[in-house]
Amino acid sequence: KLYFMIGLPTEDYEDIQGIADLAHEAINLYRDVSRSKKGLTITVSASSFVPEAFTPFQWEPQCEIDELKKRQLFLKDRLKSKSIRYNWHDPEISFLEAVFARGDRKVGKVLLRAWELGCRFDGWSEVFNFPKWMEAFKLTGINPKFYANRRRNTNEVLPWDHIDAGISKEYLIKEYKKAL
């Protein structure tokens, strides 16, 4: 099993190609050294980057949903092999994760409205209803892209700045600049 994250702030398509190259290299290595006649199955899982509080990338935007889908398909097209199984995380769910990870108290209205609209057990893809979530945002007048897809300035006061997580903002800024 190989686990990756796509949509990271400095990622380009060459990086995504590198995921596919690594998977194929693992298959080739297995075939070179294995005495087993059994087939090999490598599972490649790719989650989508979600900017979260108290991390060096808390200021970075999440890729737009359509761009995440393009990156997922790009990788899928390069993992065509009987020996590779490819799993990815639903970009719409990742989008909501980013909204709530970087949201302020206003997004609580969205949670309540979505619940009133019937959104329950949304971590299960078979019951997840993205249009209902978007309706909840519309009905509450809250723009989810403001939270998920907006780059923030390191001087901006963040909704979680009043919480002491045991790590300084200055340290996170230093790590953020090093990562970029």
Short mmCIF file of C-alpha atoms in Angstrom, two decimals:
data_model
loop_
_atom_site.label_atom_id
_atom_site.label_comp_id
_atom_site.label_asym_id
_atom_site.label_seq_id
_atom_site.Cartn_x
_atom_site.Cartn_y
_atom_site.Cartn_z
CA LYS A 1 0.00 0.00 0.00
CA LEU A 2 1.25 3.42 -0.98
CA TYR A 3 -0.31 6.56 0.49
CA PHE A 4 0.00 10.02 -1.04
CA MET A 5 -1.49 13.47 -0.85
CA ILE A 6 -2.30 15.49 -3.94
CA GLY A 7 -3.00 19.19 -4.24
CA LEU A 8 -0.17 20.33 -1.99
CA PRO A 9 0.71 24.03 -2.34
CA THR A 10 3.89 23.60 -4.40
CA GLU A 11 2.78 20.55 -6.36
CA ASP A 12 2.90 20.36 -10.12
CA TYR A 13 1.95 17.61 -12.55
CA GLU A 14 5.53 16.32 -12.55
CA ASP A 15 5.08 15.51 -8.86
CA ILE A 16 1.90 13.58 -9.61
CA GLN A 17 3.70 11.72 -12.39
CA GLY A 18 6.28 10.78 -9.75
CA ILE A 19 3.57 8.96 -7.79
CA ALA A 20 2.76 6.82 -10.82
CA ASP A 21 6.45 6.25 -11.55
CA LEU A 22 7.03 5.04 -8.00
CA ALA A 23 4.12 2.60 -8.19
CA HIS A 24 5.37 1.15 -11.48
CA GLU A 25 8.91 1.00 -10.11
CA ALA A 26 7.66 -1.01 -7.13
CA ILE A 27 5.97 -3.48 -9.48
CA ASN A 28 9.13 -3.84 -11.56
CA LEU A 29 11.26 -4.35 -8.45
CA TYR A 30 8.88 -7.04 -7.20
CA ARG A 31 9.07 -8.84 -10.53
CA ASP A 32 12.87 -8.60 -10.55
CA VAL A 33 13.38 -10.07 -7.09
CA SER A 34 10.32 -12.22 -6.44
CA ARG A 35 10.38 -15.95 -6.83
CA SER A 36 6.65 -16.07 -6.32
CA LYS A 37 4.44 -16.72 -9.30
CA LYS A 38 1.55 -15.01 -7.53
CA GLY A 39 0.45 -11.69 -8.86
CA LEU A 40 1.14 -8.48 -7.06
CA THR A 41 -1.46 -5.84 -6.24
CA ILE A 42 -0.31 -2.43 -5.13
CA THR A 43 -2.93 -0.10 -3.74
CA VAL A 44 -2.19 3.56 -4.38
CA SER A 45 -4.31 5.87 -2.24
CA ALA A 46 -4.33 9.63 -2.76
CA SER A 47 -6.04 11.98 -0.36
CA SER A 48 -6.52 15.65 -1.15
CA PHE A 49 -4.61 18.34 0.70
CA VAL A 50 -6.74 20.08 3.33
CA PRO A 51 -5.19 23.20 4.89
CA GLU A 52 -5.59 22.93 8.65
CA ALA A 53 -5.07 25.11 11.67
CA PHE A 54 -1.73 25.02 13.50
CA THR A 55 0.17 23.73 10.47
CA PRO A 56 2.65 25.56 8.24
CA PHE A 57 0.17 25.44 5.35
CA GLN A 58 -2.75 26.96 7.28
CA TRP A 59 -2.41 30.09 5.11
CA GLU A 60 -2.54 28.24 1.80
CA PRO A 61 -5.71 27.71 -0.23
CA GLN A 62 -6.99 24.30 -1.11
CA CYS A 63 -7.08 23.46 -4.82
CA GLU A 64 -10.46 24.07 -6.39
CA ILE A 65 -12.62 20.94 -6.68
CA ASP A 66 -12.31 20.82 -10.48
CA GLU A 67 -8.52 21.03 -10.27
CA LEU A 68 -8.41 18.21 -7.70
CA LYS A 69 -10.52 16.08 -10.05
CA LYS A 70 -8.15 16.84 -12.94
CA ARG A 71 -5.17 15.79 -10.83
CA GLN A 72 -6.92 12.61 -9.73
CA LEU A 73 -7.74 11.68 -13.32
CA PHE A 74 -4.20 12.53 -14.42
CA LEU A 75 -2.88 10.07 -11.83
CA LYS A 76 -5.54 7.46 -12.62
CA ASP A 77 -4.58 7.53 -16.31
CA ARG A 78 -0.96 6.83 -15.37
CA LEU A 79 -1.73 3.95 -13.03
CA LYS A 80 -3.33 1.66 -15.59
CA SER A 81 -2.07 -1.77 -14.69
CA LYS A 82 -3.60 -5.06 -13.58
CA SER A 83 -1.27 -4.81 -10.60
CA ILE A 84 -2.43 -1.39 -9.37
CA ARG A 85 -5.59 -0.43 -7.56
CA TYR A 86 -6.14 3.31 -7.20
CA ASN A 87 -8.25 4.92 -4.47
CA TRP A 88 -8.84 8.61 -3.99
CA HIS A 89 -10.71 10.81 -1.59
CA ASP A 90 -13.85 12.56 -2.81
CA PRO A 91 -12.81 16.17 -3.55
CA GLU A 92 -16.20 17.51 -2.45
CA ILE A 93 -15.74 15.95 1.00
CA SER A 94 -12.19 17.35 1.12
CA PHE A 95 -13.61 20.76 0.23
CA LEU A 96 -15.99 20.64 3.19
CA GLU A 97 -13.14 19.46 5.42
CA ALA A 98 -11.16 22.56 4.39
CA VAL A 99 -14.12 24.86 5.05
CA PHE A 100 -14.60 23.53 8.55
CA ALA A 101 -10.88 23.19 9.28
CA ARG A 102 -10.31 26.88 8.54
CA GLY A 103 -13.75 28.19 9.40
CA ASP A 104 -14.85 30.55 12.10
CA ARG A 105 -17.98 30.47 14.26
CA LYS A 106 -20.14 31.49 11.28
CA VAL A 107 -19.81 28.04 9.70
CA GLY A 108 -21.75 26.65 12.66
CA LYS A 109 -24.87 28.07 10.96
CA VAL A 110 -24.06 25.95 7.92
CA LEU A 111 -23.70 22.81 10.02
CA LEU A 112 -27.11 23.38 11.60
CA ARG A 113 -28.76 24.19 8.27
CA ALA A 114 -27.21 21.14 6.57
CA TRP A 115 -28.48 18.97 9.41
CA GLU A 116 -31.95 20.49 9.00
CA LEU A 117 -31.75 19.66 5.28
CA GLY A 118 -31.05 16.01 6.15
CA CYS A 119 -27.27 15.81 5.98
CA ARG A 120 -26.29 12.98 8.30
CA PHE A 121 -23.54 10.36 8.21
CA ASP A 122 -21.85 12.37 5.47
CA GLY A 123 -18.55 10.63 6.05
CA TRP A 124 -20.12 7.70 4.23
CA SER A 125 -19.92 8.34 0.51
CA GLU A 126 -23.16 6.47 -0.18
CA VAL A 127 -25.19 9.04 1.81
CA PHE A 128 -23.10 12.17 1.20
CA ASN A 129 -25.16 14.82 -0.59
CA PHE A 130 -22.96 17.70 -1.75
CA PRO A 131 -25.82 19.70 -3.32
CA LYS A 132 -27.56 19.80 0.07
CA TRP A 133 -24.39 21.18 1.63
CA MET A 134 -24.16 23.84 -1.07
CA GLU A 135 -27.81 24.70 -0.43
CA ALA A 136 -27.00 25.11 3.28
CA PHE A 137 -24.21 27.55 2.41
CA LYS A 138 -26.52 29.49 0.08
CA LEU A 139 -29.35 29.64 2.64
CA THR A 140 -27.00 30.95 5.33
CA GLY A 141 -25.31 33.44 3.00
CA ILE A 142 -21.87 31.96 3.64
CA ASN A 143 -19.36 31.53 0.82
CA PRO A 144 -17.44 28.28 1.40
CA LYS A 145 -14.67 29.28 -1.01
CA PHE A 146 -13.80 32.14 1.34
CA TYR A 147 -12.66 29.52 3.83
CA ALA A 148 -11.32 26.72 1.61
CA ASN A 149 -9.89 28.38 -1.49
CA ARG A 150 -8.48 31.67 -0.25
CA ARG A 151 -4.80 32.29 0.43
CA ARG A 152 -4.39 34.07 3.72
CA ASN A 153 -1.77 36.59 4.69
CA THR A 154 0.49 35.54 7.55
CA ASN A 155 -0.51 38.80 9.29
CA GLU A 156 -4.21 37.92 9.16
CA VAL A 157 -5.90 37.20 12.48
CA LEU A 158 -7.06 33.59 12.21
CA PRO A 159 -10.16 32.23 13.97
CA TRP A 160 -8.02 29.90 16.06
CA ASP A 161 -5.28 32.39 17.02
CA HIS A 162 -6.69 32.69 20.56
CA ILE A 163 -6.06 28.97 21.19
CA ASP A 164 -2.71 27.93 22.62
CA ALA A 165 -1.79 24.72 20.80
CA GLY A 166 1.74 24.77 22.18
CA ILE A 167 3.27 26.00 18.93
CA SER A 168 3.96 29.63 18.08
CA LYS A 169 2.69 31.40 14.99
CA GLU A 170 6.24 32.63 14.38
CA TYR A 171 7.49 29.04 14.23
CA LEU A 172 4.71 28.08 11.80
CA ILE A 173 5.54 31.07 9.59
CA LYS A 174 9.21 30.06 9.55
CA GLU A 175 8.28 26.47 8.59
CA TYR A 176 5.81 27.75 5.99
CA LYS A 177 8.51 29.81 4.29
CA LYS A 178 10.94 26.87 4.37
CA ALA A 179 8.32 24.57 2.86
CA LEU A 180 7.65 26.94 -0.01
#
